[in-house]
mmCIF file of C-alpha atoms in Angstrom:
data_model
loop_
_atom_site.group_PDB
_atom_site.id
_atom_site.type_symbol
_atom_site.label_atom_id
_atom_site.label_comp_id
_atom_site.label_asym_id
_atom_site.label_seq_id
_atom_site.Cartn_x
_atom_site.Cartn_y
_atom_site.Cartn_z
ATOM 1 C CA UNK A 1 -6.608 -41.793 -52.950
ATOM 2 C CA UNK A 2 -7.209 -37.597 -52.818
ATOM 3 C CA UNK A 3 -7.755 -38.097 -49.303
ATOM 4 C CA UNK A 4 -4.769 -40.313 -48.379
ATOM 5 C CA UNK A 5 -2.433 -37.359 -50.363
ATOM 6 C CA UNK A 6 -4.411 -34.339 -48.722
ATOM 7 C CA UNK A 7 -3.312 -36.217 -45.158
ATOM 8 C CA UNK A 8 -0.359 -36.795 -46.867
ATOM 9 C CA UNK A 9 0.255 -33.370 -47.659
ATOM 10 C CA UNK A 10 -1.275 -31.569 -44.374
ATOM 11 C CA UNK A 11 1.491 -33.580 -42.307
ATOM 12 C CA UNK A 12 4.557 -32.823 -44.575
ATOM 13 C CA UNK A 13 2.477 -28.975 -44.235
ATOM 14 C CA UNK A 14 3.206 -29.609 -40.221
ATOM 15 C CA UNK A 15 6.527 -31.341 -40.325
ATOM 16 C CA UNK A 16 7.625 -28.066 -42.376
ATOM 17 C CA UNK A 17 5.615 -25.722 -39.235
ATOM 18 C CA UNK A 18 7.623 -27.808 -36.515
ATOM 19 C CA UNK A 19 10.691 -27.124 -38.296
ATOM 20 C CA UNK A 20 10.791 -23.845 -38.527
ATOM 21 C CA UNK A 21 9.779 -23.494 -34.973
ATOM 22 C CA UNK A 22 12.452 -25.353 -33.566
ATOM 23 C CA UNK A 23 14.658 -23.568 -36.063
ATOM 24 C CA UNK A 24 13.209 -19.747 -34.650
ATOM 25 C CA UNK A 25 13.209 -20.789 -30.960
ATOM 26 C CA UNK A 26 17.188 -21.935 -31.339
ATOM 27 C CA UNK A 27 17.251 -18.748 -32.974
ATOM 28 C CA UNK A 28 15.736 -16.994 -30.551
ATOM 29 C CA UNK A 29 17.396 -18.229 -27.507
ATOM 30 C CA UNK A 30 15.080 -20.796 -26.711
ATOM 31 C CA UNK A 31 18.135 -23.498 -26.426
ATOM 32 C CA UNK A 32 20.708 -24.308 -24.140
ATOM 33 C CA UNK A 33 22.849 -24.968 -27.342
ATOM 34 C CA UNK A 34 25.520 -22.680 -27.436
ATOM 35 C CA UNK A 35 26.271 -19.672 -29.958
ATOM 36 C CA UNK A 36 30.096 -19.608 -31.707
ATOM 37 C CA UNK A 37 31.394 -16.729 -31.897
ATOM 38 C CA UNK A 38 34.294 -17.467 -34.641
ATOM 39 C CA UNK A 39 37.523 -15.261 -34.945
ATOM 40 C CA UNK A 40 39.494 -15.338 -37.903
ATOM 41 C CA UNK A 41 42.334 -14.821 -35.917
ATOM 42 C CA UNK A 42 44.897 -15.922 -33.702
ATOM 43 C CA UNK A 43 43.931 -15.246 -29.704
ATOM 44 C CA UNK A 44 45.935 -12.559 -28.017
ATOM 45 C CA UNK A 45 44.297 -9.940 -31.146
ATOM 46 C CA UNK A 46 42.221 -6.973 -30.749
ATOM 47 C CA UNK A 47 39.587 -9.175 -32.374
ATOM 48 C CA UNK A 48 40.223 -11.997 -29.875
ATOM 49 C CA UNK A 49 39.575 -9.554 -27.251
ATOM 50 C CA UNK A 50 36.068 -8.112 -28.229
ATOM 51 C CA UNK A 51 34.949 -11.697 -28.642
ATOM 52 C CA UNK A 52 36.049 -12.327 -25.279
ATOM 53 C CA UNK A 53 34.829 -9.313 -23.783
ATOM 54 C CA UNK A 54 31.428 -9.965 -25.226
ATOM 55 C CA UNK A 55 31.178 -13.363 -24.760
ATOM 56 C CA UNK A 56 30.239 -14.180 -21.043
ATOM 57 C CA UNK A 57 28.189 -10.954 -20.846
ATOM 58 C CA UNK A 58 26.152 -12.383 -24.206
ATOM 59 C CA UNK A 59 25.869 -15.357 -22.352
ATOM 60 C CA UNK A 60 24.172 -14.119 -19.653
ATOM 61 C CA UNK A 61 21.565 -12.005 -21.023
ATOM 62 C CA UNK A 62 20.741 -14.521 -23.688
ATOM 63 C CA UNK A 63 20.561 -17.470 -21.282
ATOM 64 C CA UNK A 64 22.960 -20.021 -23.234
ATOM 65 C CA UNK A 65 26.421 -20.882 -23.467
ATOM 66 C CA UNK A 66 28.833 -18.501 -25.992
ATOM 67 C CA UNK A 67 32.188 -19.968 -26.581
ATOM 68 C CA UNK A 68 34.896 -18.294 -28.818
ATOM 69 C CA UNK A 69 36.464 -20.323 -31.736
ATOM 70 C CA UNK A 70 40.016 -18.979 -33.584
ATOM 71 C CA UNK A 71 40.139 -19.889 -37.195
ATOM 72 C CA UNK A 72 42.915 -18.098 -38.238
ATOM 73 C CA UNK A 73 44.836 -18.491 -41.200
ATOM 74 C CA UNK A 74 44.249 -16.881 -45.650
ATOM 75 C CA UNK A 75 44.080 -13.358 -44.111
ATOM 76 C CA UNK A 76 41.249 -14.176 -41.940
ATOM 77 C CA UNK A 77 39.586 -16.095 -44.760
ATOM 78 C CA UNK A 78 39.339 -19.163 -43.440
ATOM 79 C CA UNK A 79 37.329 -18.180 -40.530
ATOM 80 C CA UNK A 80 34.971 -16.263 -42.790
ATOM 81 C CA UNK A 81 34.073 -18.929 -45.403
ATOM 82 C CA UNK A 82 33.027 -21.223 -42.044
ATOM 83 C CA UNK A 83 30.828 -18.800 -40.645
ATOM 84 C CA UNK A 84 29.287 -18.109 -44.423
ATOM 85 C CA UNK A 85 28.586 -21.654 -44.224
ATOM 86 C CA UNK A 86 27.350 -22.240 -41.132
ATOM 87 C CA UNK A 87 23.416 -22.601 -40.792
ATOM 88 C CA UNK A 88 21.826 -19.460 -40.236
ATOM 89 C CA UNK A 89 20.131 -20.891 -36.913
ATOM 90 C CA UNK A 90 21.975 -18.407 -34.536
ATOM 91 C CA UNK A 91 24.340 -20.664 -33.513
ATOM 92 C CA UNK A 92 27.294 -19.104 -35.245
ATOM 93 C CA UNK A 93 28.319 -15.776 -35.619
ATOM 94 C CA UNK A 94 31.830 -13.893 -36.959
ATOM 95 C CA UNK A 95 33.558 -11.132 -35.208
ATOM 96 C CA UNK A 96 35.992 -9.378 -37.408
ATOM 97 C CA UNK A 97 37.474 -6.829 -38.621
ATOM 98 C CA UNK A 98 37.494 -3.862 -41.547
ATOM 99 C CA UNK A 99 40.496 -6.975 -43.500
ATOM 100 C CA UNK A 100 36.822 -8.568 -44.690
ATOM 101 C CA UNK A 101 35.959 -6.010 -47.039
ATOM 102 C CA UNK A 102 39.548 -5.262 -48.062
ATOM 103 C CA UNK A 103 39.752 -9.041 -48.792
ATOM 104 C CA UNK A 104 36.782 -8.800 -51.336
ATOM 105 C CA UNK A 105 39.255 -7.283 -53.588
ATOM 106 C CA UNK A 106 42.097 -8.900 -52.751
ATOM 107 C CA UNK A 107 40.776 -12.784 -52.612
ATOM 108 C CA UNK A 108 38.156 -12.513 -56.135
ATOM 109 C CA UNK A 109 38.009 -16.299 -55.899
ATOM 110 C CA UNK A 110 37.375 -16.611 -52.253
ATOM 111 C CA UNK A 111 33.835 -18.526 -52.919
ATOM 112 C CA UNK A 112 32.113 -15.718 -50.632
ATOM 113 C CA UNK A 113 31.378 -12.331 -51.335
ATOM 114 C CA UNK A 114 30.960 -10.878 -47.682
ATOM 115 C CA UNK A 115 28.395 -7.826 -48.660
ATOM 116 C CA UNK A 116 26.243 -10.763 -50.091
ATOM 117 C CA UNK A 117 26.441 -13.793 -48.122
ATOM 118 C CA UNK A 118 26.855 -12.110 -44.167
ATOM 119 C CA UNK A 119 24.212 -10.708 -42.190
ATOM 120 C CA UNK A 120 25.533 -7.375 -40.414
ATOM 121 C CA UNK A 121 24.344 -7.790 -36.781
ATOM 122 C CA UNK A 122 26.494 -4.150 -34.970
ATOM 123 C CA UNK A 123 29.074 -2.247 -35.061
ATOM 124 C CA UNK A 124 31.297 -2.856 -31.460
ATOM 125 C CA UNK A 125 34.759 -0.169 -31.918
ATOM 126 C CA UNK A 126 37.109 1.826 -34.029
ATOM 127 C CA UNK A 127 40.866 1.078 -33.882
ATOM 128 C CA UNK A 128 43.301 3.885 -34.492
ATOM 129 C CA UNK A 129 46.590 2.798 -36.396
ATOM 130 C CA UNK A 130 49.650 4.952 -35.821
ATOM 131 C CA UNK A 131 52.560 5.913 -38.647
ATOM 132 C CA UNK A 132 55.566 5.042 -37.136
ATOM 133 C CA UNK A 133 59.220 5.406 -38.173
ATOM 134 C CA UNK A 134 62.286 3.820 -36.675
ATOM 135 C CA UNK A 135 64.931 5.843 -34.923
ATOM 136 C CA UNK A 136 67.847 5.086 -37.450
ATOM 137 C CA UNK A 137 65.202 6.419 -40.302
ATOM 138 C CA UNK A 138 65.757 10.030 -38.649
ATOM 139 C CA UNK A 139 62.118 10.920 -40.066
ATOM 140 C CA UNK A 140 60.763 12.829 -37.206
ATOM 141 C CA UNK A 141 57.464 14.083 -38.900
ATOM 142 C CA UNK A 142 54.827 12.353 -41.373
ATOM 143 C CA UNK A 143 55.837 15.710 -43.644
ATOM 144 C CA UNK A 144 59.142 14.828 -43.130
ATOM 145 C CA UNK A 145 58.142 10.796 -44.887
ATOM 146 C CA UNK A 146 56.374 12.284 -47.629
ATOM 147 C CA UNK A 147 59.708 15.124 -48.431
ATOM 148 C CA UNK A 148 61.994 12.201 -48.402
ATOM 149 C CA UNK A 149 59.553 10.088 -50.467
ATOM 150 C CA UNK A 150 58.960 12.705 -53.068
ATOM 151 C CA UNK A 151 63.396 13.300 -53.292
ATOM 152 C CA UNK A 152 63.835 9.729 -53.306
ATOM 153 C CA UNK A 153 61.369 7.991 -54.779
ATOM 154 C CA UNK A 154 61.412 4.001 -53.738
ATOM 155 C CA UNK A 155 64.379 4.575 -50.843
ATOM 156 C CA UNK A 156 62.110 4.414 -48.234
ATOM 157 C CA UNK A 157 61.373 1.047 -47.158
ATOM 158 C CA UNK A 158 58.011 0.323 -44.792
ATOM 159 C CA UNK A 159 56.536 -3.240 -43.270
ATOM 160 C CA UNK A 160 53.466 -4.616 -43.173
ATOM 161 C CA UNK A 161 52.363 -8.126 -41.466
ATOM 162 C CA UNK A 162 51.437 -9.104 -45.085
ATOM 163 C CA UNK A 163 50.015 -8.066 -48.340
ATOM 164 C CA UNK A 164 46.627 -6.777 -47.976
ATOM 165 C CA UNK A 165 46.588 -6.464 -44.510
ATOM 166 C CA UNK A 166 45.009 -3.015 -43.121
ATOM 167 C CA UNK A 167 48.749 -1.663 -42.012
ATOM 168 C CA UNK A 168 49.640 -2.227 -45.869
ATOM 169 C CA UNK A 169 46.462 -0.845 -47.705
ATOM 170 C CA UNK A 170 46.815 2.375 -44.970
ATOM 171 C CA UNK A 171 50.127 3.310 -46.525
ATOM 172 C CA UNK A 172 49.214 2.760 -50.357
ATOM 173 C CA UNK A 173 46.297 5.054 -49.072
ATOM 174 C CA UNK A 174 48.804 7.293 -48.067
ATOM 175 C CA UNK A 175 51.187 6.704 -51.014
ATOM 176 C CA UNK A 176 48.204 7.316 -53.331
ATOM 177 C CA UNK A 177 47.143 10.472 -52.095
ATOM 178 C CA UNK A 178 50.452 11.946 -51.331
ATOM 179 C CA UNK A 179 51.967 10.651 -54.934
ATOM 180 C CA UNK A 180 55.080 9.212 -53.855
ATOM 181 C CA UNK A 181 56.728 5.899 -54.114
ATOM 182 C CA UNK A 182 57.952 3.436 -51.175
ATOM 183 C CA UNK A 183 59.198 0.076 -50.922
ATOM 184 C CA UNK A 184 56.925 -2.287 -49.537
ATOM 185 C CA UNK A 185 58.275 -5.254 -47.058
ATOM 186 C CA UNK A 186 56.109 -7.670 -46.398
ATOM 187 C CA UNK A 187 56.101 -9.734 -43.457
ATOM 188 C CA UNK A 188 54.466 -12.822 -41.949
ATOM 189 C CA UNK A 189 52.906 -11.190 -38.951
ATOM 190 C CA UNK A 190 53.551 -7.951 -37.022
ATOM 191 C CA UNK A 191 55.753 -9.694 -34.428
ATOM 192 C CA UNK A 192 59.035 -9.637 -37.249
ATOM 193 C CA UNK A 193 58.328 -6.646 -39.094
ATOM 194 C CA UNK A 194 58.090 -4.848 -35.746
ATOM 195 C CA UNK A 195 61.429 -6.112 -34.924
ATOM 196 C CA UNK A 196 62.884 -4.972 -38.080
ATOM 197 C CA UNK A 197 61.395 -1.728 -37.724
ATOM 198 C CA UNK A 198 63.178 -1.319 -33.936
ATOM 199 C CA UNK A 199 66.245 -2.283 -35.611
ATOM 200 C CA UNK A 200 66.340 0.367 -38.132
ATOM 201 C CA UNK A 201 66.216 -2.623 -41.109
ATOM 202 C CA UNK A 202 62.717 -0.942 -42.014
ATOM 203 C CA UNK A 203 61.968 2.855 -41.982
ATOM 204 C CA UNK A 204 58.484 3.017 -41.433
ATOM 205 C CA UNK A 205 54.989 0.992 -40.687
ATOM 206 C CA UNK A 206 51.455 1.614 -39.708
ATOM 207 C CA UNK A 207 50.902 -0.176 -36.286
ATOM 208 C CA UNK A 208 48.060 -0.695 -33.780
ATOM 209 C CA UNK A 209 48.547 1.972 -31.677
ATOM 210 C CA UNK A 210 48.748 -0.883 -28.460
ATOM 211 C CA UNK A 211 51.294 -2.699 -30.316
ATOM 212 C CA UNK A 212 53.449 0.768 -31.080
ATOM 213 C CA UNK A 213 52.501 2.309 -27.969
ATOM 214 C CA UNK A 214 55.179 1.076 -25.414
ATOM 215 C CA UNK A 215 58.096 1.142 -28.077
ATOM 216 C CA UNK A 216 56.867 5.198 -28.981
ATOM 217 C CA UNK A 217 56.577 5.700 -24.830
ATOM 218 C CA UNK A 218 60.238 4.097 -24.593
ATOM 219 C CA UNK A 219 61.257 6.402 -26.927
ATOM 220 C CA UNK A 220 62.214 3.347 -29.661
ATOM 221 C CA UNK A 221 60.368 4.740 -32.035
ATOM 222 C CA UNK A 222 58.870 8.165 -33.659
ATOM 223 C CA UNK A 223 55.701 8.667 -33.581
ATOM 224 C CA UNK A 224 54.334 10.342 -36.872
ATOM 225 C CA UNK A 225 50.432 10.346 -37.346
ATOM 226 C CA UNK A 226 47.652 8.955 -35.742
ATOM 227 C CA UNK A 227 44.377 7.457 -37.966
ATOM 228 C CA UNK A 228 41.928 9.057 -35.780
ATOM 229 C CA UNK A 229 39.795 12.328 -36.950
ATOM 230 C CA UNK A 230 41.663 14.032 -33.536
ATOM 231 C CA UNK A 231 44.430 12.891 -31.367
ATOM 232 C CA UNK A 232 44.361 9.979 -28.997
ATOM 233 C CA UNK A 233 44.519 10.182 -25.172
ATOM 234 C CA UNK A 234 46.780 7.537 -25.212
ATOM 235 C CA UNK A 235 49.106 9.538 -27.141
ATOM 236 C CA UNK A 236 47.513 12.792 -27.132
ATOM 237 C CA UNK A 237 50.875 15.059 -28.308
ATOM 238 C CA UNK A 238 50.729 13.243 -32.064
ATOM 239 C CA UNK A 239 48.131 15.023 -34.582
ATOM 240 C CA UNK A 240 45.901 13.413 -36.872
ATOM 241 C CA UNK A 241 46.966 12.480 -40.391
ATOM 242 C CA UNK A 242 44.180 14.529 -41.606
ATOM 243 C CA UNK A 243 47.074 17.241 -40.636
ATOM 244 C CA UNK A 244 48.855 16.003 -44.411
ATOM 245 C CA UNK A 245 45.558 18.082 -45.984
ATOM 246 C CA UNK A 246 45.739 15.000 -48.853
ATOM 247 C CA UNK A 247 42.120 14.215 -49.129
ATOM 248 C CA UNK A 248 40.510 11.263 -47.526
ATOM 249 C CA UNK A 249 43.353 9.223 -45.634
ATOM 250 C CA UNK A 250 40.620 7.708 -43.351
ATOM 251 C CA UNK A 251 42.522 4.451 -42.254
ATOM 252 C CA UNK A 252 40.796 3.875 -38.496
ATOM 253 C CA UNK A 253 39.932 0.049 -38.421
ATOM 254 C CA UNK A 254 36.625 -0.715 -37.906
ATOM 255 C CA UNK A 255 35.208 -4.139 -35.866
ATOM 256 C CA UNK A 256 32.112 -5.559 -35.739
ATOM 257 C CA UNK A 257 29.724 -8.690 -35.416
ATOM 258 C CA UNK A 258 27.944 -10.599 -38.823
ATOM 259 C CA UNK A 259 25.901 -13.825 -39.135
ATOM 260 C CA UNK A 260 25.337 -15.973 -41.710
ATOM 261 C CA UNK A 261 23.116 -15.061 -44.339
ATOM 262 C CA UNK A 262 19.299 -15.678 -43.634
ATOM 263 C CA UNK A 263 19.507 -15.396 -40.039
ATOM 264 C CA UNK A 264 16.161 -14.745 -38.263
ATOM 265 C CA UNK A 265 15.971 -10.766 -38.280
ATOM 266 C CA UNK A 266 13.928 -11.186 -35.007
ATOM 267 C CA UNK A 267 17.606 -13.395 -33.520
ATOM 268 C CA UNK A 268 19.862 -10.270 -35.017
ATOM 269 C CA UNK A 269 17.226 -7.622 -33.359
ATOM 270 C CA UNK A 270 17.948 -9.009 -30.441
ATOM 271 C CA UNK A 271 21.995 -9.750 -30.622
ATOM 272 C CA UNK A 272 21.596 -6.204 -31.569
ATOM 273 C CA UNK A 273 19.656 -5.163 -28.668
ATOM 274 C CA UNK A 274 22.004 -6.761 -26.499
ATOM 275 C CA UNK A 275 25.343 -5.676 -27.736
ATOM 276 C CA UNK A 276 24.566 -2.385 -27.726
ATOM 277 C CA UNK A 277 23.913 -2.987 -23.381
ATOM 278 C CA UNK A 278 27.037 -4.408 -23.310
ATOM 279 C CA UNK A 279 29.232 -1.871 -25.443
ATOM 280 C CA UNK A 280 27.803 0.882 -23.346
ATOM 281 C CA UNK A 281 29.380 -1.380 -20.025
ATOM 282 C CA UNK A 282 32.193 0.947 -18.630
ATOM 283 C CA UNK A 283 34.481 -1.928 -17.705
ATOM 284 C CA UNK A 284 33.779 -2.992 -22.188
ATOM 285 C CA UNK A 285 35.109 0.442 -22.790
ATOM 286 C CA UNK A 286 37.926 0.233 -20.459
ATOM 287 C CA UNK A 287 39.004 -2.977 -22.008
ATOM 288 C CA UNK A 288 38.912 -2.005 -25.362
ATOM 289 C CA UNK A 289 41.149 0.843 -24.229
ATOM 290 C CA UNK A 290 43.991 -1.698 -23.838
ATOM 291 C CA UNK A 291 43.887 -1.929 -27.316
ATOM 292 C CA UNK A 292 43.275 1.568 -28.856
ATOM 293 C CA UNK A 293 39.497 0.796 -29.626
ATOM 294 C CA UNK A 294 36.634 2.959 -28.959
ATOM 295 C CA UNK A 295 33.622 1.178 -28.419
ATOM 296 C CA UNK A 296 30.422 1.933 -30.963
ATOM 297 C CA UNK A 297 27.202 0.565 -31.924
ATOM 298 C CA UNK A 298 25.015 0.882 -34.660
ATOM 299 C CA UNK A 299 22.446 -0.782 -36.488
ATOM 300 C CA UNK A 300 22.639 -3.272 -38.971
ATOM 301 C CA UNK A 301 21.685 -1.270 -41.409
ATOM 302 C CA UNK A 302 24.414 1.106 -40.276
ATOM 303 C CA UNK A 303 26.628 -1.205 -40.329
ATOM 304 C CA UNK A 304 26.141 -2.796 -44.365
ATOM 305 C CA UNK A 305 26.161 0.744 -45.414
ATOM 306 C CA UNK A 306 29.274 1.056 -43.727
ATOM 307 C CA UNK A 307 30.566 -2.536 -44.873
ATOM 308 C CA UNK A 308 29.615 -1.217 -48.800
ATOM 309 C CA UNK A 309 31.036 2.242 -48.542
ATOM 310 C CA UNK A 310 34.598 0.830 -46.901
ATOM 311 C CA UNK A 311 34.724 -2.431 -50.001
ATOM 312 C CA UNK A 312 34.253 0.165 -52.538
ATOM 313 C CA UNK A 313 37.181 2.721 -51.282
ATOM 314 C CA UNK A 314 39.707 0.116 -50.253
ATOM 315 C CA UNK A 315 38.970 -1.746 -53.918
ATOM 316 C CA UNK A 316 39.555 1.462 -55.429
ATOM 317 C CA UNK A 317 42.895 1.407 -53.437
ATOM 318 C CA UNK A 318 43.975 -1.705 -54.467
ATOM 319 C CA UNK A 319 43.291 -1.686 -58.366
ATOM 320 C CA UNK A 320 45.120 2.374 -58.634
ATOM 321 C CA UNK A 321 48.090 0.969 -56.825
ATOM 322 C CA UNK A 322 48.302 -2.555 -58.693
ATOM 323 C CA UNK A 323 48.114 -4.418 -55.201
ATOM 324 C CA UNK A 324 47.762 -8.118 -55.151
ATOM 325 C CA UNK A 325 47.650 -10.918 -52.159
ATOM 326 C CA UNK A 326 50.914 -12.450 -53.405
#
């Protein structure tokens, strides 16, 4: 009988061993199978873009297929939760952006807490948001915003693709720090608010700099402040918002690559390893350009301090200035 259960027991020992090998060499790379990387939002966005700038050159130096999959929809929620659920084999990873940590105060119930159930893999770019006012507004300067603001408190009315998204939270920023009151308009997407905003319907809004670049360059719109520490090339005549002297109104967006929890380090050395070849690619950075980001890498170490330090300031945000996702 003892020697029927120690057989017993030596091949559930090996059934467990040949598990967890196939499980590291999928990992690894060792499989044709391909990787996912998920977006939690629509194609055509600055997220969309990294994935698919990424993608084929990931492919290639990790030997298997890598196919991008939009899950848009609950302010990139959706998306997330799948990849938090996903096995951490590898096979599915999450390319996002800085709206995951601002969510973790935002969505309390989501059923994931993104510092605790993602794996940070790298850094890939900053994105630079630019204050904008429309035409009709006759606010020329972002010192100009905050005068009106402060003599009419609540006249100024500015748009946001939605409640909570990074264009929103970068003006309560900016409302919190300058102590003055404006009327928020949410919208459901940037497309309408934008619209509004060229119309003179809105007065103000914090756009990607892409999306407010040809409308600024056409001379439809002022443009105030950019996010950036020092001015853009793009744009390189509009000064920081650091110019305000109002404390920390850091508001640059920040993208980057996560896995689900308990992925092989050895798998997200290598992603790492990778990446980092592939942000440095000039044709990556020229690509990225399109859409005001700056390529960057860092470790993923880096990167969940990063992830921490960003949740903590844009929570602070939300609770001083009563913000919810309705």
């Amino acid at each position: 009988m003892s020697l029927i259960l120690r057989t017993a027991g030596r091949r559930g020992f090996i059934a467990a061993a040949l598990a967890l090998a196939s499980t590291l060499a999928m990992a690894q790379g060792g499989t044709q199978a391909p990787i996912r990387l998920v977006v939690p939002f629509t194609p055509g966005t600055g997220i969309d873009l990294i994935a698919r700038q990424v993608g084929p050159r990931l492919a290639e130096r990790l030997g298997r297929p890598v196919v991008v999959d939009n899950k848009a929809g609950a302010s990139g929620n959706i998306g997330t939760q799948e990849v938090v659920r996903a096995p951490a084999d590898g096979a599915t990873l999450l390319v996002t952006v800085n709206t995951l940590v601002m969510n973790r105060a935002l969505y309390p119930k989501a059923g994931f807490d993104p510092l605790k159930d993602l794996d940070p893999v790298t850094l890939t770019s900053w994105g630079q948001l630019l204050l904008v006012t429309s035409k009709k507004s006759g606010i020329q300067t972002a010192q100009d915003l905050v005068q009106r603001a402060k003599a009419k408190p609540g006249s100024i009315n500015y748009g946001s693709p939605g409640a909570g998204t990074p264009h929103h939270l970068a003006m309560e920023l900016v409302k919190n720090q300058a102590k003055i009151e404006m009327t928020h308009v949410p919208y459901r997407g940037t497309g309408p608010a934008v619209t509004d905003l060229l119309g003179g319907t809105i007065d103000a809004m914090f756009l990607p700099i892409h999306v407010a670049l040809q409308h600024v360059k056409a001379g439809n719109l002022n443009a105030l402040a950019i996010s950036s520490d020092k001015p853009s090339p793009l744009l390189p005549q509009v000064p920081p918002l650091r110019q305000l002297n109002m404390g920390n109104l850091d508001v640059e967006m920040w993208y980057g690559i996560l896995a689900p929890k308990g992925t092989p380090k050895d798998f997200v050395a290598k992603l790492n390893t990778e990446l980092k070849s592939i942000l440095a690619l000039p044709e990556t950075k020229a690509a990225f350009e399109t859409q005001g980001m700056t390529p960057a890498h860092s470790t993923p170490e880096q990167f969940g301090t990063l992830m921490s330090k960003d949740a903590n300031r844009w929570a602070e945000v939300i609770k001083a200035q009563g913000i919810t996702a309705d």
